[in-house]
Coordinates of C-alpha atoms in Angstrom, one line a residue:
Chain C
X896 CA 27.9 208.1 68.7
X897 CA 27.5 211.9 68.2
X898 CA 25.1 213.3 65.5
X899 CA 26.6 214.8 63.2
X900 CA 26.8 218.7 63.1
X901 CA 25.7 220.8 60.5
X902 CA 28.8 222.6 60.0
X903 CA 30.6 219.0 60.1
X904 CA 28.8 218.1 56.7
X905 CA 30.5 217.8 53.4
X906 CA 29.4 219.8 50.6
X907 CA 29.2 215.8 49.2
X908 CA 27.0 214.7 52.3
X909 CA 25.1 218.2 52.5
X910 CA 24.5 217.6 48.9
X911 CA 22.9 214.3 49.5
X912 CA 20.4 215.7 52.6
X913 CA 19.6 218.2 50.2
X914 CA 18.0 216.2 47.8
X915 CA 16.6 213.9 50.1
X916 CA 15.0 216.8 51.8
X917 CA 16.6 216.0 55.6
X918 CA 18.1 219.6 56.0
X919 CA 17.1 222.8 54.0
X920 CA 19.4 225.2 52.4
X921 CA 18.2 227.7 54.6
X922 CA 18.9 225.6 58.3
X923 CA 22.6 225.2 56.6
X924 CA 22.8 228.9 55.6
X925 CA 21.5 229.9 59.4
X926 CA 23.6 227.7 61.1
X927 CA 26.7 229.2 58.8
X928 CA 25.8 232.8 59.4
X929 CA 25.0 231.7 63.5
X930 CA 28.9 230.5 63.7
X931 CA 30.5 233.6 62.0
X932 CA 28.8 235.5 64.5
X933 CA 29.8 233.7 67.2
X934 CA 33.1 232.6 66.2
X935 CA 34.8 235.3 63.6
X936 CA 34.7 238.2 65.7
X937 CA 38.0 236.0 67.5
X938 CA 39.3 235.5 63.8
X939 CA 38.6 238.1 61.7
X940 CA 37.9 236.2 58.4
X941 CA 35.4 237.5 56.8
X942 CA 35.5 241.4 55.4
X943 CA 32.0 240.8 54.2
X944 CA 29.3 238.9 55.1
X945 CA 26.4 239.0 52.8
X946 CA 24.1 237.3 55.1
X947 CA 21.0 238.9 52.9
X948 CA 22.1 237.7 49.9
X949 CA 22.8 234.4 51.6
X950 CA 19.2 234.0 52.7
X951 CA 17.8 234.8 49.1
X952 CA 20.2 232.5 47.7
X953 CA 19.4 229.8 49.9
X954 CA 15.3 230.3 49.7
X955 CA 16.0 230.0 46.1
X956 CA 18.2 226.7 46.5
X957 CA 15.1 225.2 48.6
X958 CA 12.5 226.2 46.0
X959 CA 14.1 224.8 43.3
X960 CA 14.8 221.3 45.5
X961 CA 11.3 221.5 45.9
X962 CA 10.0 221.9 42.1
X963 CA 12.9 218.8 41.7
X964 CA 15.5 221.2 39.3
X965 CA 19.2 220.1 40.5
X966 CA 21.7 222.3 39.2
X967 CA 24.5 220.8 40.7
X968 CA 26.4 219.9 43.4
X969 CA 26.7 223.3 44.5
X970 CA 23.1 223.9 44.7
X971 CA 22.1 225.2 48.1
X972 CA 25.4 225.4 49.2
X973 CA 27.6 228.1 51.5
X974 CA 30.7 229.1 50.4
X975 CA 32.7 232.2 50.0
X976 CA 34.9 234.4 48.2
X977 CA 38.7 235.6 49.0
X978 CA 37.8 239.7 48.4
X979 CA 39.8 239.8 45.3
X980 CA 37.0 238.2 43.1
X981 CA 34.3 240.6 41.8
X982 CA 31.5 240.2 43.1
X983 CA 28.3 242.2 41.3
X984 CA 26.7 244.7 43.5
X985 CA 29.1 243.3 46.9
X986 CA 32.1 245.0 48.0
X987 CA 35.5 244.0 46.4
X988 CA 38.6 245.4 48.6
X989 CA 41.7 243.7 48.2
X990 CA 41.8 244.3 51.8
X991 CA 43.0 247.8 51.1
X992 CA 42.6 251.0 51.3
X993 CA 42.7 252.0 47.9
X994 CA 39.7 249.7 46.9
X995 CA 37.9 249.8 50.2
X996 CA 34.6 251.6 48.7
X997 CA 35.4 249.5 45.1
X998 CA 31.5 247.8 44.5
X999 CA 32.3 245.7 41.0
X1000 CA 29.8 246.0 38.2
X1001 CA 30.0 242.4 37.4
X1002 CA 30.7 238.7 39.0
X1003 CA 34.3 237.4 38.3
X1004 CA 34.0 234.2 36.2
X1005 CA 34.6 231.8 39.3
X1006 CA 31.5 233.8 40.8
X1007 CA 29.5 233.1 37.8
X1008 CA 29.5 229.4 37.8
X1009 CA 28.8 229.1 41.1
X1010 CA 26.2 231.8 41.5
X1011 CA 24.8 229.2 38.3
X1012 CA 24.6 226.1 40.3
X1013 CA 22.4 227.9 43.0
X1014 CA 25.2 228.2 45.4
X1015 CA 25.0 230.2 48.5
X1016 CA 27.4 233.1 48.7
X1017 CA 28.3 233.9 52.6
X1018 CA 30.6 236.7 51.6
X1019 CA 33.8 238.2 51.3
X1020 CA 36.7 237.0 53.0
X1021 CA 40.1 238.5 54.4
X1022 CA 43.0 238.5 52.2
X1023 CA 46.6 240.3 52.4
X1024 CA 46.1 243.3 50.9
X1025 CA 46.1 243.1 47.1
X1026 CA 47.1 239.5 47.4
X1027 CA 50.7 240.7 48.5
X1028 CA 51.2 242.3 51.4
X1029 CA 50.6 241.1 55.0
X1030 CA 49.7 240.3 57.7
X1031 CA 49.3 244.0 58.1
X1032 CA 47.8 245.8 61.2
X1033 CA 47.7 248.8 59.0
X1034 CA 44.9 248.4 56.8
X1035 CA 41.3 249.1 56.7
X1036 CA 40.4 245.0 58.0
X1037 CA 42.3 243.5 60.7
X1038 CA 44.3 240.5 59.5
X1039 CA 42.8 237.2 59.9
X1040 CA 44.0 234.8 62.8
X1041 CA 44.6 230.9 62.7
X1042 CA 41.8 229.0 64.3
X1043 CA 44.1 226.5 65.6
X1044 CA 46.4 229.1 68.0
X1045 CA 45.1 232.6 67.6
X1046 CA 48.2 234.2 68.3
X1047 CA 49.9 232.7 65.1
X1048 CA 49.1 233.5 61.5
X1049 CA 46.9 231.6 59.7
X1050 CA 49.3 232.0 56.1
X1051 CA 48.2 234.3 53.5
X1052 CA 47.3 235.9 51.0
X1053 CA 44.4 233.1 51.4
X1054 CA 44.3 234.2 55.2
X1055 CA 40.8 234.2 55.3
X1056 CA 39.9 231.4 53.3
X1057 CA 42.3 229.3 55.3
X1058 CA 41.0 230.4 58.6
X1059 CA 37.1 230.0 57.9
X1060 CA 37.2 226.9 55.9
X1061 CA 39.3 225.4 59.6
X1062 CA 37.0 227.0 61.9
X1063 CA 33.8 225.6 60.1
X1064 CA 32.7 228.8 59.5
X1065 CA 32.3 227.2 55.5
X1066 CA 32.9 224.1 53.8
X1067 CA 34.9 225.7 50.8
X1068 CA 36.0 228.9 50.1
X1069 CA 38.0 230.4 47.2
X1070 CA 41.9 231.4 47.0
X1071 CA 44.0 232.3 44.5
X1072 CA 47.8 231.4 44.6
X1073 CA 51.0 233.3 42.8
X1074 CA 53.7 231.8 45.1
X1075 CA 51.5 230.2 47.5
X1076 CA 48.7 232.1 48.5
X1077 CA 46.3 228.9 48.5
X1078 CA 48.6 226.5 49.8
X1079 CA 50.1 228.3 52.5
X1080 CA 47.3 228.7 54.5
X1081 CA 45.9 225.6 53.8
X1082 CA 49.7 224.2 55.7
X1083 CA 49.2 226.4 58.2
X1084 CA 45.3 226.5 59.2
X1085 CA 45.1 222.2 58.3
X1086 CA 43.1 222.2 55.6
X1087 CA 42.8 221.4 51.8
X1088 CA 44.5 223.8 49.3
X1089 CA 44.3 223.0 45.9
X1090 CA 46.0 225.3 43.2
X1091 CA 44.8 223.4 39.8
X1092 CA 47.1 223.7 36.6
X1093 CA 48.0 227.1 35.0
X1094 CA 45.0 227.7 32.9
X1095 CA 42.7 225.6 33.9
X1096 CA 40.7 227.8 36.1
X1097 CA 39.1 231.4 34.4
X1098 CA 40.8 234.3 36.5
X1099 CA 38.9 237.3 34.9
X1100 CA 37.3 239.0 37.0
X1101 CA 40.1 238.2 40.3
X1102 CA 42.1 241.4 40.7
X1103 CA 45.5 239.9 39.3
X1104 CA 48.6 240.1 41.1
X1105 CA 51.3 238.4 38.7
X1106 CA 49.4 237.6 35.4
X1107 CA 51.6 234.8 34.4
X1108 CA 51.9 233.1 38.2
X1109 CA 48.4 233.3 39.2
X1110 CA 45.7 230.6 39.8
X1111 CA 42.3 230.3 41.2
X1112 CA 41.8 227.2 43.4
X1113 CA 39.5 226.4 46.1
X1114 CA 40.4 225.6 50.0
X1115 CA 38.1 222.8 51.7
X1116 CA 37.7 220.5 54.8
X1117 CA 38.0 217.5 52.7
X1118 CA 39.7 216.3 49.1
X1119 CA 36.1 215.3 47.9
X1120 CA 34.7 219.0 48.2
X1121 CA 38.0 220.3 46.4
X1122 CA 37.4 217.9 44.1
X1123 CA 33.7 219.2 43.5
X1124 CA 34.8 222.9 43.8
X1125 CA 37.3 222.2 41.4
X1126 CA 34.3 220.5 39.0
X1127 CA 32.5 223.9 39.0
X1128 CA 35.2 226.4 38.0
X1129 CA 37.1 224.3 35.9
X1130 CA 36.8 225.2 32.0
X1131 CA 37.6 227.5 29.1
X1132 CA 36.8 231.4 28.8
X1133 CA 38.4 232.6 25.7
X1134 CA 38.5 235.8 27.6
X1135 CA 41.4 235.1 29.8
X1136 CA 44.4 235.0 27.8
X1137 CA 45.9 231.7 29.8
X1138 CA 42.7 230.2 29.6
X1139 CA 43.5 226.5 28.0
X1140 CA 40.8 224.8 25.7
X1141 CA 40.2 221.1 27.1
X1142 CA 37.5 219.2 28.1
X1143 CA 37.2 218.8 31.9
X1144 CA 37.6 215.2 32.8
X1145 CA 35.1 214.0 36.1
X1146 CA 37.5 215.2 39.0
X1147 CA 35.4 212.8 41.8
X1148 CA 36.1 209.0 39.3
X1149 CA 39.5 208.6 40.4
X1150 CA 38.6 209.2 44.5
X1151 CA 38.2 205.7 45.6
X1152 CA 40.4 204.4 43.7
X1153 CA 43.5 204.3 45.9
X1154 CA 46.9 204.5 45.3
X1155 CA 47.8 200.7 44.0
X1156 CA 50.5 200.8 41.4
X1157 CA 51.2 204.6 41.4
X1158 CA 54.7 206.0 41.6
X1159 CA 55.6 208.7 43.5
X1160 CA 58.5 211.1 42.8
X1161 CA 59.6 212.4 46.3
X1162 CA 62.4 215.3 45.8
X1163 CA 63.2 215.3 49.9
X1164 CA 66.4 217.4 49.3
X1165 CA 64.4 220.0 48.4
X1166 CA 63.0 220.4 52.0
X1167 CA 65.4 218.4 54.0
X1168 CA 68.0 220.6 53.5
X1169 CA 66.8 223.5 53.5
X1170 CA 67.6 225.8 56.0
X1171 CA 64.8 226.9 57.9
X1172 CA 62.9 223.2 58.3
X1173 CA 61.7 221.8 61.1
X1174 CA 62.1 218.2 61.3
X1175 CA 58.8 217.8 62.7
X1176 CA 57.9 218.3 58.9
X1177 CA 60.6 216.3 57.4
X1178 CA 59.1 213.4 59.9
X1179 CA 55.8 214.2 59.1
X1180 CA 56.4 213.7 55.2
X1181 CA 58.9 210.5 56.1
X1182 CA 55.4 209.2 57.7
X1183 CA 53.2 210.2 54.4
X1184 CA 55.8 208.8 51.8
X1185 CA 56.0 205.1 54.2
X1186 CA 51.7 205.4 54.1
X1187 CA 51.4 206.1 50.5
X1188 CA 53.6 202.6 50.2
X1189 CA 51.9 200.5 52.6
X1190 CA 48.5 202.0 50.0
X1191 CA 50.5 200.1 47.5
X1192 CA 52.0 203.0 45.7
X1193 CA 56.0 203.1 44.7
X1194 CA 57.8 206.2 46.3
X1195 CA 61.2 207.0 45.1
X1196 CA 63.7 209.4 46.2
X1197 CA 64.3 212.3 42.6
X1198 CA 66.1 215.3 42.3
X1199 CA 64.8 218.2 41.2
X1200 CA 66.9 221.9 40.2
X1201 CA 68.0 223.4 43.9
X1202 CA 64.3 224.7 45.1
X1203 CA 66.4 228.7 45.1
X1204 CA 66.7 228.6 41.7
X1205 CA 62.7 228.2 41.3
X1206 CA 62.0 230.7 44.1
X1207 CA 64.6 233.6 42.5
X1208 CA 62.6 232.7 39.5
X1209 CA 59.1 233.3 40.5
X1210 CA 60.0 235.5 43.0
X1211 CA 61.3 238.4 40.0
X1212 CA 58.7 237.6 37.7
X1213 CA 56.0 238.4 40.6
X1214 CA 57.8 241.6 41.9
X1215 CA 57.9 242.4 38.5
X1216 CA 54.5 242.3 37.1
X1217 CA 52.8 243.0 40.1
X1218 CA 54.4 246.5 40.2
X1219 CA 53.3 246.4 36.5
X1220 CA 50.0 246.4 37.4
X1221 CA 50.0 248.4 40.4
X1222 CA 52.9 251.4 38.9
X1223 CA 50.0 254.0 38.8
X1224 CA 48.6 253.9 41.9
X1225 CA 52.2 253.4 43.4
X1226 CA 53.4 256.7 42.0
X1227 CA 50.5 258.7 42.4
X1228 CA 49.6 257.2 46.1
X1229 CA 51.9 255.6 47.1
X1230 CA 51.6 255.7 50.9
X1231 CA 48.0 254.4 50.7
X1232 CA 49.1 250.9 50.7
X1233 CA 50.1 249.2 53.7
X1234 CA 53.5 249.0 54.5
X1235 CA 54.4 245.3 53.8
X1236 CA 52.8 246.1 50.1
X1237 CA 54.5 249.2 49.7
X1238 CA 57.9 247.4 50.5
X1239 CA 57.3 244.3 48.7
X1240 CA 55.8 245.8 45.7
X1241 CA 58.8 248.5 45.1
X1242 CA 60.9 245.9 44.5
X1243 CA 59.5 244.9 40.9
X1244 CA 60.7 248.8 40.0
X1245 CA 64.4 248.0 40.9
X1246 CA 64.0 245.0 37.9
X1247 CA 65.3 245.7 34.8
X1248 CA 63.7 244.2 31.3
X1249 CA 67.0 241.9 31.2
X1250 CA 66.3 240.6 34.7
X1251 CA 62.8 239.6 33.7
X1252 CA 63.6 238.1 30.6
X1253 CA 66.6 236.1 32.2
X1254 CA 63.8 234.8 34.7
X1255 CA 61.5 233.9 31.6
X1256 CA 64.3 231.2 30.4
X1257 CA 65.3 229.9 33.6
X1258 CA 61.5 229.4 33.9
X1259 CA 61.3 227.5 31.2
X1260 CA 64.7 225.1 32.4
X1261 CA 62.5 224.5 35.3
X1262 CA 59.6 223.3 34.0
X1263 CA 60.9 221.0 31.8
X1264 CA 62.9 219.9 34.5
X1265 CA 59.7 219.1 36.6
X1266 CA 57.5 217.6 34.0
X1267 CA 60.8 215.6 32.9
X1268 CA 60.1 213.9 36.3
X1269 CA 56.9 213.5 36.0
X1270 CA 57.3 211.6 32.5
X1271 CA 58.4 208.6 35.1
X1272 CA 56.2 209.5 38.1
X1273 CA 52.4 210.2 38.6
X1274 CA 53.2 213.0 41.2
X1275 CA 55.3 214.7 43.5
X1276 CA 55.0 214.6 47.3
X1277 CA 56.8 217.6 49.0
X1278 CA 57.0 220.1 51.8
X1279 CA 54.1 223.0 51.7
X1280 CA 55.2 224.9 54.8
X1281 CA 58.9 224.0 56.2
X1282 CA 57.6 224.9 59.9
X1283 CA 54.3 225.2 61.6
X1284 CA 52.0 228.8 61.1
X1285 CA 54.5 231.6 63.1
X1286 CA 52.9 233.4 65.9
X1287 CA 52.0 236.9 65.0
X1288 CA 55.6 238.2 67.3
X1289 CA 57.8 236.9 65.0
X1290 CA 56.9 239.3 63.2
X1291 CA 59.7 242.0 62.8
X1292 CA 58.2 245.8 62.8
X1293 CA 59.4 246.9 59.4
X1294 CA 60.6 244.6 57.7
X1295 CA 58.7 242.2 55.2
X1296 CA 58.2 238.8 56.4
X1297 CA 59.7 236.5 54.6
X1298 CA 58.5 232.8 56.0
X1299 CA 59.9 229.5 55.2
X1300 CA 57.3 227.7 52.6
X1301 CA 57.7 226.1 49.2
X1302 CA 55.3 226.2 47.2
X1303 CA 57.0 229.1 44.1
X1304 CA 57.8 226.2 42.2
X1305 CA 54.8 224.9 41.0
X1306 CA 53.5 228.2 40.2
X1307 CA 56.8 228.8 38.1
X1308 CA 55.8 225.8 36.1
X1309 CA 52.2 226.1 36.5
X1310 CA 51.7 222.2 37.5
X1311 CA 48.8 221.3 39.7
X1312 CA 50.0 221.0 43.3
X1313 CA 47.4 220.6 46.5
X1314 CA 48.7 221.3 49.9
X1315 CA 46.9 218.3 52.3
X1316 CA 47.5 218.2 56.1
X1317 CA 50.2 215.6 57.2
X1318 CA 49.7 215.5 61.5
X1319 CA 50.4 217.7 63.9
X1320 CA 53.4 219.4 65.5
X1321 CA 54.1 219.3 69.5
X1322 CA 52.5 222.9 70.1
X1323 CA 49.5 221.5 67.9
X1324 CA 49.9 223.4 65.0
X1325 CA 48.7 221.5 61.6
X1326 CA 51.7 220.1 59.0
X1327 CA 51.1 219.5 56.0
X1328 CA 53.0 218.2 52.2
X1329 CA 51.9 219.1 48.8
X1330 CA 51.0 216.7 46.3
X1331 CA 51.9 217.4 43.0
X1332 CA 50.6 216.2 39.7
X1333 CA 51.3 216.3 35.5
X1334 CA 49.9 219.1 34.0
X1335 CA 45.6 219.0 34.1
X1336 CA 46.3 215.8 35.9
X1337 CA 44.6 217.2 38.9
X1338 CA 42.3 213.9 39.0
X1339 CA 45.7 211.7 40.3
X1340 CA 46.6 214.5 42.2
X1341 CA 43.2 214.5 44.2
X1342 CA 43.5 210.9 44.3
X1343 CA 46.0 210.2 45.9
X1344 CA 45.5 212.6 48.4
X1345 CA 42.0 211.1 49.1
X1346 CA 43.1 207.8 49.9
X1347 CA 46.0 209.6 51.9
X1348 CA 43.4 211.6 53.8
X1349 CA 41.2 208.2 54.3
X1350 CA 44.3 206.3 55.8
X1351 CA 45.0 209.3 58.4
X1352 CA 41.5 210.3 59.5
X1353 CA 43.1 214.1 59.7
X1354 CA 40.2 215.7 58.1
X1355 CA 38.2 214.2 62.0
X1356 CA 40.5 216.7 63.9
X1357 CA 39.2 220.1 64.7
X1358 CA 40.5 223.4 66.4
X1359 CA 38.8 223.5 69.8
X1360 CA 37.2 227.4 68.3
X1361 CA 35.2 225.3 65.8
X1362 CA 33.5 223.0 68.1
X1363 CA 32.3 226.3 70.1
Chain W
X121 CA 72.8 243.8 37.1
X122 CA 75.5 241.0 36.8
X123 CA 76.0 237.7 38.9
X124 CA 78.4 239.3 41.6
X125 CA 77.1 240.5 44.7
X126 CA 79.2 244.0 46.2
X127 CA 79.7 244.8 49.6
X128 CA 77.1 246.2 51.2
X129 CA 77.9 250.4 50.7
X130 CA 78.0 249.3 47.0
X131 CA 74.9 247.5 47.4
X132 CA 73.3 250.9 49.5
X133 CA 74.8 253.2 46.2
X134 CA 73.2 250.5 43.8
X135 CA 69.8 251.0 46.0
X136 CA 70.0 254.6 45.5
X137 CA 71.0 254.8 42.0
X138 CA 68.1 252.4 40.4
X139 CA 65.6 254.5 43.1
X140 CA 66.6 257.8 41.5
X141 CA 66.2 255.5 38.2
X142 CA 62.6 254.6 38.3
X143 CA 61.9 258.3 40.1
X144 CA 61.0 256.5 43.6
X145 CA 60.8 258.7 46.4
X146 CA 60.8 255.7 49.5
X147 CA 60.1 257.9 52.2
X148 CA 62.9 257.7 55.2
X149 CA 61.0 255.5 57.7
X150 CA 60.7 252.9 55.0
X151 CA 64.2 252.8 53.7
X152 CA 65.4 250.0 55.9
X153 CA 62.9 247.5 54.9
X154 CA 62.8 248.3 51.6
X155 CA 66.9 248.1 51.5
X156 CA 67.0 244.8 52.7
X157 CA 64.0 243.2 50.5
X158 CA 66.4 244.6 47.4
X159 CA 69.2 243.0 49.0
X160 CA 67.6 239.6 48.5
X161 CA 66.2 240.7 45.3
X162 CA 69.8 241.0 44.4
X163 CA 71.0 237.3 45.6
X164 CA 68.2 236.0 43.5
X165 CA 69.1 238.1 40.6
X166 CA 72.5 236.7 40.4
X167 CA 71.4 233.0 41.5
X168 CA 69.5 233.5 38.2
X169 CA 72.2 233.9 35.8
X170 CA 73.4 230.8 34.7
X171 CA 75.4 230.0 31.3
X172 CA 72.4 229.8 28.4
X173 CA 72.5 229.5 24.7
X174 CA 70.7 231.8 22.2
X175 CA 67.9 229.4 21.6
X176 CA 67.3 229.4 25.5
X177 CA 63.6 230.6 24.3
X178 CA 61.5 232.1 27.6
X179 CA 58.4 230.5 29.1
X180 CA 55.2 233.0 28.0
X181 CA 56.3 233.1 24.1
X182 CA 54.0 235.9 22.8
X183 CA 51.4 234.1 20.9
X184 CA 49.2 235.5 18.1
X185 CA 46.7 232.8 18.9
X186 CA 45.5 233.7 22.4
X187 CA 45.3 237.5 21.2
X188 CA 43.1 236.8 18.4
X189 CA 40.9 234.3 20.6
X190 CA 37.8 235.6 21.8
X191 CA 37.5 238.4 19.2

């Protein structure tokens, strides 16, 4: 049998040598800071690297270990940051130009909690720029690559996150997701995206992109360290304005518990027929929906509003607040964003307040619509991607990308939806499904994609970049 | 906007008209792209309009509890 590698460990079974004093935080923060250098110079996933800070934190993990104070399951712990979260004292771009010297004055409230627990920050990681525009060849950081195929994209905006949680580089890094952006490259780089419910999770301090479509949610090899991830940053802060006041139920209970008795809505028109699918995914979720049964759960065919009508949705608020945000710096510099910003973001200034408010109802049809489902079902099962990760020449010089991936609807209606790797394609590209869940149900959510994950043994398979 | 979509020169006036509207000044090389992400904008703005009532509320009703919150 082959030892197991350091950068193989869970943040679960890390957790565990941690406290019985087997590995130091330190030998897991060298090893960490060892394989960026060796192996992100091919993918380009990290803007920062904090390595100092790293050490400190990880000296300090070990010393309390060693005077027996356990802060948590985080304690000792790498992980990193997508560059929109503040970081105190550490270098926030966006991955642009316009905040490439930006050094916040405080931690963003994600950064807080975990910087509590005694985690170990490895740094900053790639992003598109200003969480909209990219992959871009025209900004201050190269784009980040997927490990699996570096000649295809490894999905944004969560590029980075996506790409260094796949390689091993960390066992968890943050996203954030407005129509995707944590999800998308979790389909496309094979690993765990989960965007929790609207609310749940504190976004001040994340440079906002769409107030009203964004959510902070953590990529990971496995559903267990989402799951733990998710335990951390989950919580009120009357300070954000979506911020919800509920207890936070234990996210790991419901993990081995299996799928026995649950029923699954599965709306396969939505991806099916859509234009753009490959049926390698269709198969691939065919496959997941005939496992989930033989598990014991009950998975039945639903409708669902046509999927456009959820994308046209999200798709105006987002173009329309994010150029809210951004209207300043648009008209006063414009040209210092990259291109793919500059075209996707001048589209919110051709909306008019009719337009928006139209979109508000229709958002509203929709998610009743959705949560009407999931009165009779515990969760969805759908397509993340429709295709495996494009190759960085399909991209057409000019003109904004505009790849085939479903994932708007669930931040239209704000429901918790994790993206979770369903096999492989023929040119060995990860696909993947999303799992979709009732509002702050992310504990059945997680579930059943844990006992999905144990009956496939995905999370065993590797890119050949991560093994060195 | 309303739920038809016009041929594309009216589409290409439209383009120009709201740019001049909100005092954008897309610089020529960027035109193209830009043109034919509003063309899309403009499918989904029309896939949008569907037949509502009055008491069609929208999602994100301002709320005087989440302001006050915090304070």
């Amino acid at each position: 049998m082959t030892a197991t590698k350091l950068f193989e460990l869970s943040i679960a079974e890390a957790g565990r040598k941690l406290r019985d004093g087997s590995i130091t935080s330190l030998a897991l923060t060298e090893d960490a800071l060892a394989r960026i250098i060796a192996i992100d110079p091919a993918l380009d996933s990290f803007i920062t690297v904090t390595a100092d800070r790293a050490r400190a934190d990880a000296a300090a993990a070990d010393a309390e270990f060693a005077k027996g104070i356990d802060n948590g399951p985080m304690q000792g712990v790498p992980y990193a940051l997508k560059d929109i979260y503040d970081t105190a004292g550490i270098r926030s771009t966006c991955h642009s130009k316009l905040r490439a010297d930006n050094v916040p004055a405080a931690d963003s409230v994600v950064e807080t909690k975990f910087k509590a627990q005694g985690g170990v920050l490895l740094g900053k990681l790639a992003t598109h720029e200003f969480a909209l525009g990219g992959p871009s060849f025209d900004l201050p950081f190269p784009p980040a690559r997927n490990p699996w195929n570096r000649e295809h994209i490894p999905g944004g905006s969560s590029s980075g996150s996506g790409a260094a949680v796949a390689a091993g580089l960390v066992r968890m890094a943050m996203g954030s997701d407005t129509g995707g952006s944590i999800r998308g490259p979790a389909a496309y780089c094979g690993t765990i995206g989960l965007k929790p419910t609207y609310g749940l999770v504190s976004r001040r301090g994340v440079f906002p992109l769409s107030t009203t479509l964004d959510h902070c949610g953590p990529l990971s090899w496995t559903v267990e360290d989402s799951a733990i991830a998710l335990q951390v940053i989950a919580g009120y802060d009357p300070l954000d304005p979506a911020s919800v006041d509920l207890a936070v139920p234990n996210y790991l209970d419901g993990l081995g518990q299996g799928v026995e008795g649950l029923r699954v809505g599965l709306p396969r028109h939505f991806f099916a027929e859509a234009q753009d699918v490959s049926p390698e995914v269709v198969s691939a979720i065919d496959r997941a929906a005939e496992t989930l049964e033989k598990l014991g759960a009950v998975v039945e065919e639903i409708t669902l509003p046509d999927y456009e009508l959820f994308n046209a949705c999200g798709r105006v608020i987002m173009y329309a607040e994010a150029f809210a945000i951004h209207e300043q710096d648009y008209q006063t510099r414009p040209l210092d964003f990259g291109l793919l910003t500059y075209m996707r973001m001048t589209l919110g200034a051709f909306i008019t307040a009719v337009d928006l408010h139209q979109a508000m109802r229709l958002r509203r049809e929709l998610s009743q619509a959705v949560n009407l489902q999931l009165k009779k079902y515990d969760a969805l099962i759908t397509a993340s991607a429709l295709a495996p990760a494009p190759a960085f020449a399909d991209i057409v010089p000019n003109i904004p990308p505009n790849w085939p991936i479903q994932t708007m609807p669930f931040n239209v209606t704000g429901n918790p939806a994790m993206s979770i790797p369903t096999g492989f394609s023929a040119s060995g590209l990860p696909l993947s499904m999303q799992i979709v869940g009732r509002a702050f149900d992310e504990g059945t959510v997680l579930r059943i994609g844990a006992a999905f994950e144990a009956a496939t043994g995905l999370s065993a398979q590797r890119p050949a970049l991560a093994e060195g | 906007m309303m739920t038809e979509i016009p041929d594309e020169a009216a589409l290409a006036l439209e383009f120009d008209v709201f740019a001049r509207r909100a005092g954008l000044d897309i610089p020529a090389d960027r035109r193209a792209g830009v043109f034919a992400g509003f063309k899309d904008l403009r499918r989904m703005l029309a896939l949008m309009r569907q037949p509502r009532t009055a008491a069609h509320e929208p999602a994100g009703t301002y709320s005087i509890l989440s302001v006050t919150r915090g304070l």
